[in-house]
Amino acid sequence: MKTSGNTMLITGGGSGIGRELALRFNALGNTVIVAGRRMEPLEETIAGQHDMHAMALDVEDPTAITTFAERVVAEHSRLNVLINNAGIMRREDLTSTHDIIDAEQTIVTNLLGPIRLTNALTDHLVNQPYAAIVNVSSGLAFVPLSGTPTYNATKAAIHSYTISLREQLKGKVELIELAPPAVQTELTPGQSTREGYMPLNDYMEEVMTLFQKQPTPKEILVENVKFLRWAERDGHFDQAVEMLSKM
Ligand SMILES: NC(=O)c1ccc[n+]([C@@H]2O[C@H](COP(=O)([O-])OP(=O)(O)OC[C@H]3O[C@@H](n4cnc5c(N)ncnc54)[C@H](OP(=O)(O)O)[C@@H]3O)[C@@H](O)[C@H]2O)c1
């Protein structure tokens, strides 16, 4: 993936990892469009920056995705990089029959959202030079955290879906998976100061160094996530599941 001269769309670009990706790619000489449900954090992200734009988008809403895709391509015809970063993470208690609204919303946002947005932009992207899609999964795609079962499942699905997309779009669109470890953001309440989670700035420094490698790694894996990413291969999967369960 080229690291400058792109026009990039980043969902969830108003906070956390998405906001940092947006600002850092913009600083490298990319036009960046940030999208999310709330305009206020998006406006804060782009404030005072050149070549940054904010657009409202709710990835839970299929009709909104279709309308948004048409608008973003009309306004930014050189769009060539999509970063599917928006996501939610909810705790779920599976020990009794319960309302599964959290599970349903998690699947719609984290899995159907990227599938629908990618689909809506595919015809455009395949005709763009240096086209790329970055899908944000998680270390929890590889070892589940038992308290967030549907979240883990959506991330495992995104990992698998990304591999299929990579094969089908070979030669037309480069597919990159970004699998973060636990990072200090507001993904869950209180997480931005939680001990043991990686400071956002440290995470982003490592991530941007990996993005600068040529060719870009298929999976952007910082050191901290490798314990989870390679747990099965390295024979410590059960130990990792147990370790996460105690967190
Ligand atoms: N932080 C971690 O420890 C960690 C670890 C592994 C993976 N990840 C992944 O990294 C990605 C970014 O998370 P983060 O940690 O940076 O948390 P975050 O700050 O909460 O970012 C999530 C972003 O997604 C947006 N979003 C949520 N629902 C949306 C919807 N329906 N439509 C459009 N945008 C939506 C939010 O903006 P609005 O609320 O304004 O819509 C927000 O800006 C997520 O996919 C997450 O699963 C994070």
Short mmCIF file of C-alpha atoms and ligand atoms in Angstrom, two decimals:
data_model
loop_
_atom_site.label_atom_id
_atom_site.label_comp_id
_atom_site.label_asym_id
_atom_site.label_seq_id
_atom_site.Cartn_x
_atom_site.Cartn_y
_atom_site.Cartn_z
CA MET A 1 0.00 0.00 0.00
CA LYS A 2 1.25 3.48 -0.81
CA THR A 3 1.58 5.63 2.29
CA SER A 4 1.18 9.02 0.63
CA GLY A 5 -0.87 10.49 -2.19
CA ASN A 6 -3.95 8.39 -1.38
CA THR A 7 -7.51 9.48 -0.75
CA MET A 8 -8.59 7.45 2.27
CA LEU A 9 -11.91 6.85 3.97
CA ILE A 10 -11.68 5.88 7.64
CA THR A 11 -14.82 4.77 9.48
CA GLY A 12 -14.82 5.54 13.18
CA GLY A 13 -12.32 8.31 12.46
CA GLY A 14 -13.62 10.56 15.22
CA SER A 15 -11.92 8.78 18.11
CA GLY A 16 -9.32 6.28 19.26
CA ILE A 17 -7.39 4.27 16.69
CA GLY A 18 -9.40 5.67 13.75
CA ARG A 19 -8.68 9.27 14.68
CA GLU A 20 -4.96 8.54 15.08
CA LEU A 21 -4.80 6.71 11.75
CA ALA A 22 -6.55 9.67 10.13
CA LEU A 23 -4.20 12.30 11.53
CA ARG A 24 -1.05 10.28 10.94
CA PHE A 25 -1.93 9.34 7.35
CA ASN A 26 -2.89 12.95 6.69
CA ALA A 27 0.51 14.07 8.01
CA LEU A 28 2.13 11.67 5.50
CA GLY A 29 0.41 13.49 2.62
CA ASN A 30 -2.91 11.73 2.20
CA THR A 31 -6.38 13.21 1.77
CA VAL A 32 -8.47 11.68 4.54
CA ILE A 33 -12.23 11.46 4.98
CA VAL A 34 -13.36 10.48 8.47
CA ALA A 35 -16.81 9.00 9.00
CA GLY A 36 -18.88 8.10 12.04
CA ARG A 37 -22.27 8.63 13.64
CA ARG A 38 -21.43 11.78 15.62
CA MET A 39 -20.29 14.83 13.65
CA GLU A 40 -18.77 16.58 16.67
CA PRO A 41 -15.79 14.25 17.21
CA LEU A 42 -15.28 14.06 13.46
CA GLU A 43 -15.13 17.86 13.25
CA GLU A 44 -12.66 17.86 16.14
CA THR A 45 -10.46 15.38 14.27
CA ILE A 46 -10.25 17.51 11.13
CA ALA A 47 -10.08 20.92 12.86
CA GLY A 48 -7.15 22.96 11.55
CA GLN A 49 -6.00 20.20 9.17
CA HIS A 50 -5.62 20.41 5.39
CA ASP A 51 -7.11 17.75 3.12
CA MET A 52 -9.30 16.28 5.81
CA HIS A 53 -13.07 15.93 5.53
CA ALA A 54 -15.81 14.70 7.85
CA MET A 55 -18.95 12.84 6.81
CA ALA A 56 -21.72 11.35 8.91
CA LEU A 57 -22.30 7.62 8.53
CA ASP A 58 -24.04 4.99 10.62
CA VAL A 59 -22.68 1.63 9.48
CA GLU A 60 -25.62 -0.10 11.17
CA ASP A 61 -27.95 1.31 8.51
CA PRO A 62 -27.74 -0.41 5.08
CA THR A 63 -29.62 2.37 3.27
CA ALA A 64 -27.33 5.01 4.79
CA ILE A 65 -24.30 3.02 3.61
CA THR A 66 -25.57 2.96 0.01
CA THR A 67 -26.33 6.70 0.01
CA PHE A 68 -23.04 7.47 1.73
CA ALA A 69 -21.01 5.41 -0.78
CA GLU A 70 -22.57 7.28 -3.71
CA ARG A 71 -21.89 10.63 -2.05
CA VAL A 72 -18.31 9.92 -1.01
CA VAL A 73 -17.37 8.75 -4.52
CA ALA A 74 -19.12 11.76 -6.10
CA GLU A 75 -17.28 14.18 -3.79
CA HIS A 76 -13.94 12.33 -3.71
CA SER A 77 -13.54 10.62 -7.05
CA ARG A 78 -9.93 9.64 -6.27
CA LEU A 79 -10.92 7.62 -3.19
CA ASN A 80 -8.63 4.58 -3.30
CA VAL A 81 -8.23 3.39 0.31
CA LEU A 82 -10.99 2.21 2.64
CA ILE A 83 -10.23 1.60 6.31
CA ASN A 84 -13.05 -0.34 8.00
CA ASN A 85 -12.29 0.66 11.57
CA ALA A 86 -15.65 1.51 13.21
CA GLY A 87 -16.60 -1.00 15.87
CA ILE A 88 -18.33 -1.60 19.17
CA MET A 89 -17.51 -3.99 22.02
CA ARG A 90 -20.13 -5.13 24.54
CA ARG A 91 -19.92 -7.51 27.48
CA GLU A 92 -22.48 -10.34 27.39
CA ASP A 93 -23.58 -12.78 30.10
CA LEU A 94 -24.46 -16.05 28.42
CA THR A 95 -25.28 -17.96 31.61
CA SER A 96 -29.04 -17.52 31.24
CA THR A 97 -31.52 -16.79 28.47
CA HIS A 98 -31.33 -13.07 27.80
CA ASP A 99 -32.09 -10.26 25.39
CA ILE A 100 -29.53 -10.65 22.59
CA ILE A 101 -29.78 -7.09 21.29
CA ASP A 102 -26.10 -6.50 22.10
CA ALA A 103 -25.10 -9.54 20.08
CA GLU A 104 -27.25 -8.42 17.16
CA GLN A 105 -25.93 -4.85 17.17
CA THR A 106 -22.36 -6.08 17.41
CA ILE A 107 -22.78 -8.31 14.36
CA VAL A 108 -24.46 -5.52 12.37
CA THR A 109 -21.81 -2.92 13.22
CA ASN A 110 -18.62 -4.99 13.28
CA LEU A 111 -19.32 -7.54 10.57
CA LEU A 112 -22.21 -6.49 8.32
CA GLY A 113 -21.03 -2.86 8.39
CA PRO A 114 -17.65 -3.59 6.77
CA ILE A 115 -19.20 -6.16 4.40
CA ARG A 116 -21.84 -3.66 3.23
CA LEU A 117 -19.51 -0.68 2.93
CA THR A 118 -16.86 -2.70 1.11
CA ASN A 119 -19.51 -4.04 -1.26
CA ALA A 120 -20.88 -0.56 -1.94
CA LEU A 121 -17.40 0.72 -2.85
CA THR A 122 -15.98 -2.31 -4.69
CA ASP A 123 -16.91 -1.22 -8.23
CA HIS A 124 -15.23 2.11 -7.57
CA LEU A 125 -12.13 0.73 -5.81
CA VAL A 126 -11.27 -1.90 -8.41
CA ASN A 127 -10.83 0.91 -10.93
CA GLN A 128 -8.54 3.04 -8.76
CA PRO A 129 -4.74 2.96 -8.85
CA TYR A 130 -3.09 1.65 -5.65
CA ALA A 131 -6.43 0.64 -4.17
CA ALA A 132 -6.38 -0.91 -0.71
CA ILE A 133 -8.78 -1.98 2.01
CA VAL A 134 -7.66 -2.16 5.63
CA ASN A 135 -9.94 -4.18 7.88
CA VAL A 136 -9.53 -3.71 11.63
CA SER A 137 -9.91 -7.01 13.47
CA SER A 138 -8.43 -7.71 16.91
CA GLY A 139 -6.13 -10.03 18.83
CA LEU A 140 -9.44 -11.40 20.13
CA ALA A 141 -10.09 -12.76 16.63
CA PHE A 142 -7.49 -15.38 17.47
CA VAL A 143 -8.10 -16.02 21.19
CA PRO A 144 -11.57 -15.13 22.56
CA LEU A 145 -12.12 -13.03 25.66
CA SER A 146 -15.00 -14.99 27.21
CA GLY A 147 -16.82 -11.87 28.49
CA THR A 148 -17.31 -10.46 24.97
CA PRO A 149 -18.32 -13.54 22.93
CA THR A 150 -20.05 -11.92 19.96
CA TYR A 151 -17.37 -9.25 19.64
CA ASN A 152 -14.68 -11.94 19.37
CA ALA A 153 -16.78 -13.85 16.86
CA THR A 154 -17.23 -10.79 14.61
CA LYS A 155 -13.49 -10.16 14.65
CA ALA A 156 -12.70 -13.79 13.81
CA ALA A 157 -15.19 -13.45 10.95
CA ILE A 158 -13.53 -10.24 9.73
CA HIS A 159 -10.18 -12.07 9.73
CA SER A 160 -11.62 -14.86 7.57
CA TYR A 161 -13.58 -12.50 5.29
CA THR A 162 -10.43 -10.43 4.69
CA ILE A 163 -8.55 -13.51 3.47
CA SER A 164 -11.31 -14.33 0.97
CA LEU A 165 -11.49 -10.71 -0.22
CA ARG A 166 -7.70 -10.68 -0.64
CA GLU A 167 -7.85 -13.70 -2.92
CA GLN A 168 -10.85 -12.47 -4.94
CA LEU A 169 -9.50 -8.93 -5.41
CA LYS A 170 -5.89 -9.99 -6.06
CA GLY A 171 -4.18 -7.64 -8.51
CA LYS A 172 -6.93 -5.04 -8.09
CA VAL A 173 -7.21 -4.13 -4.41
CA GLU A 174 -4.65 -4.86 -1.69
CA LEU A 175 -6.17 -6.28 1.52
CA ILE A 176 -4.53 -5.55 4.86
CA GLU A 177 -5.70 -6.66 8.28
CA LEU A 178 -4.93 -4.50 11.31
CA ALA A 179 -5.24 -6.61 14.47
CA PRO A 180 -4.74 -4.47 17.58
CA PRO A 181 -3.98 -5.82 21.05
CA ALA A 182 -5.68 -4.18 24.07
CA VAL A 183 -5.14 -0.44 23.50
CA GLN A 184 -6.12 2.53 25.69
CA THR A 185 -9.15 4.01 23.87
CA GLU A 186 -12.78 4.58 24.87
CA LEU A 187 -13.94 1.40 23.10
CA THR A 188 -15.31 0.28 26.48
CA PRO A 189 -15.95 2.56 29.46
CA GLY A 190 -12.77 3.34 31.39
CA GLN A 191 -10.49 1.59 28.89
CA SER A 192 -8.49 4.70 28.00
CA THR A 193 -6.78 4.63 31.40
CA ARG A 194 -6.89 0.87 32.08
CA GLU A 195 -3.61 -0.56 33.30
CA GLY A 196 -2.01 -3.23 31.17
CA TYR A 197 -3.56 -1.81 28.00
CA MET A 198 -1.15 -0.36 25.47
CA PRO A 199 -0.99 3.47 25.43
CA LEU A 200 -2.59 4.67 22.17
CA ASN A 201 0.44 6.71 21.13
CA ASP A 202 2.85 3.76 21.58
CA TYR A 203 0.50 1.54 19.61
CA MET A 204 0.22 4.03 16.77
CA GLU A 205 3.98 4.60 16.54
CA GLU A 206 4.50 0.86 16.02
CA VAL A 207 1.58 0.61 13.60
CA MET A 208 2.78 3.47 11.39
CA THR A 209 6.29 1.95 11.25
CA LEU A 210 4.72 -1.30 10.02
CA PHE A 211 2.59 0.55 7.44
CA GLN A 212 5.80 2.13 6.06
CA LYS A 213 7.30 -1.31 5.29
CA GLN A 214 7.28 -2.23 1.60
CA PRO A 215 5.56 -4.41 0.70
CA THR A 216 3.01 -3.65 3.42
CA PRO A 217 2.57 -6.69 5.69
CA LYS A 218 -0.72 -8.53 5.05
CA GLU A 219 -1.33 -8.30 8.77
CA ILE A 220 -0.25 -5.29 10.81
CA LEU A 221 0.78 -6.96 14.07
CA VAL A 222 2.56 -5.06 16.84
CA GLU A 223 4.71 -7.06 19.25
CA ASN A 224 2.02 -7.02 21.98
CA VAL A 225 -0.55 -8.84 19.86
CA LYS A 226 1.67 -11.69 18.74
CA PHE A 227 0.98 -13.76 21.88
CA LEU A 228 -2.69 -13.89 20.81
CA ARG A 229 -2.17 -14.00 17.03
CA TRP A 230 0.11 -17.00 17.16
CA ALA A 231 -1.34 -18.73 20.26
CA GLU A 232 -2.61 -21.76 18.35
CA ARG A 233 0.50 -22.16 16.19
CA ASP A 234 2.81 -21.77 19.19
CA GLY A 235 0.87 -24.22 21.37
CA HIS A 236 -0.36 -21.87 24.12
CA PHE A 237 -3.97 -21.39 22.99
CA ASP A 238 -5.67 -22.95 26.07
CA GLN A 239 -3.35 -21.02 28.37
CA ALA A 240 -4.20 -17.78 26.54
CA VAL A 241 -7.98 -18.42 26.76
CA GLU A 242 -7.65 -19.00 30.51
CA MET A 243 -5.45 -15.95 30.94
CA LEU A 244 -7.95 -13.68 29.16
CA SER A 245 -10.85 -15.15 31.15
CA LYS A 246 -9.21 -13.97 34.38
CA MET A 247 -8.91 -10.39 33.10
N1 LIG B 1 -8.89 -0.42 21.66
C1 LIG B 1 -8.68 -1.71 21.66
O1 LIG B 1 -8.25 -2.29 22.67
C2 LIG B 1 -8.95 -2.50 20.41
C3 LIG B 1 -8.41 -3.79 20.32
C4 LIG B 1 -8.66 -4.54 19.19
C5 LIG B 1 -9.44 -4.03 18.17
N2 LIG B 1 -9.95 -2.76 18.28
C6 LIG B 1 -10.79 -2.27 17.19
O2 LIG B 1 -10.34 -1.02 16.76
C7 LIG B 1 -11.41 -0.30 16.17
C8 LIG B 1 -11.43 1.12 16.73
O3 LIG B 1 -11.76 1.05 18.10
P1 LIG B 1 -11.16 2.06 19.18
O4 LIG B 1 -10.47 1.25 20.19
O5 LIG B 1 -10.46 3.15 18.52
O6 LIG B 1 -12.51 2.54 19.91
P2 LIG B 1 -13.38 3.87 19.76
O7 LIG B 1 -12.59 5.07 20.08
O8 LIG B 1 -14.63 3.60 20.52
O9 LIG B 1 -13.68 3.92 18.19
C9 LIG B 1 -14.78 3.30 17.60
C10 LIG B 1 -15.32 4.24 16.56
O10 LIG B 1 -16.34 3.57 15.81
C11 LIG B 1 -17.39 4.51 15.57
N3 LIG B 1 -18.64 3.76 15.43
C12 LIG B 1 -19.22 2.94 16.33
N4 LIG B 1 -20.40 2.50 15.85
C13 LIG B 1 -20.55 3.08 14.63
C14 LIG B 1 -21.57 3.04 13.64
N5 LIG B 1 -22.70 2.32 13.82
N6 LIG B 1 -21.39 3.74 12.51
C15 LIG B 1 -20.28 4.48 12.31
N7 LIG B 1 -19.28 4.56 13.20
C16 LIG B 1 -19.42 3.86 14.35
C17 LIG B 1 -17.41 5.43 16.78
O11 LIG B 1 -17.90 6.72 16.44
P3 LIG B 1 -19.44 7.13 16.67
O12 LIG B 1 -19.80 6.62 18.04
O13 LIG B 1 -19.45 8.62 16.56
O14 LIG B 1 -20.20 6.49 15.58
C18 LIG B 1 -15.94 5.51 17.15
O15 LIG B 1 -15.32 6.64 16.56
C19 LIG B 1 -12.67 -1.11 16.47
O16 LIG B 1 -13.02 -1.88 15.34
C20 LIG B 1 -12.23 -2.03 17.58
O17 LIG B 1 -12.98 -3.23 17.63
C21 LIG B 1 -9.71 -1.99 19.37
#
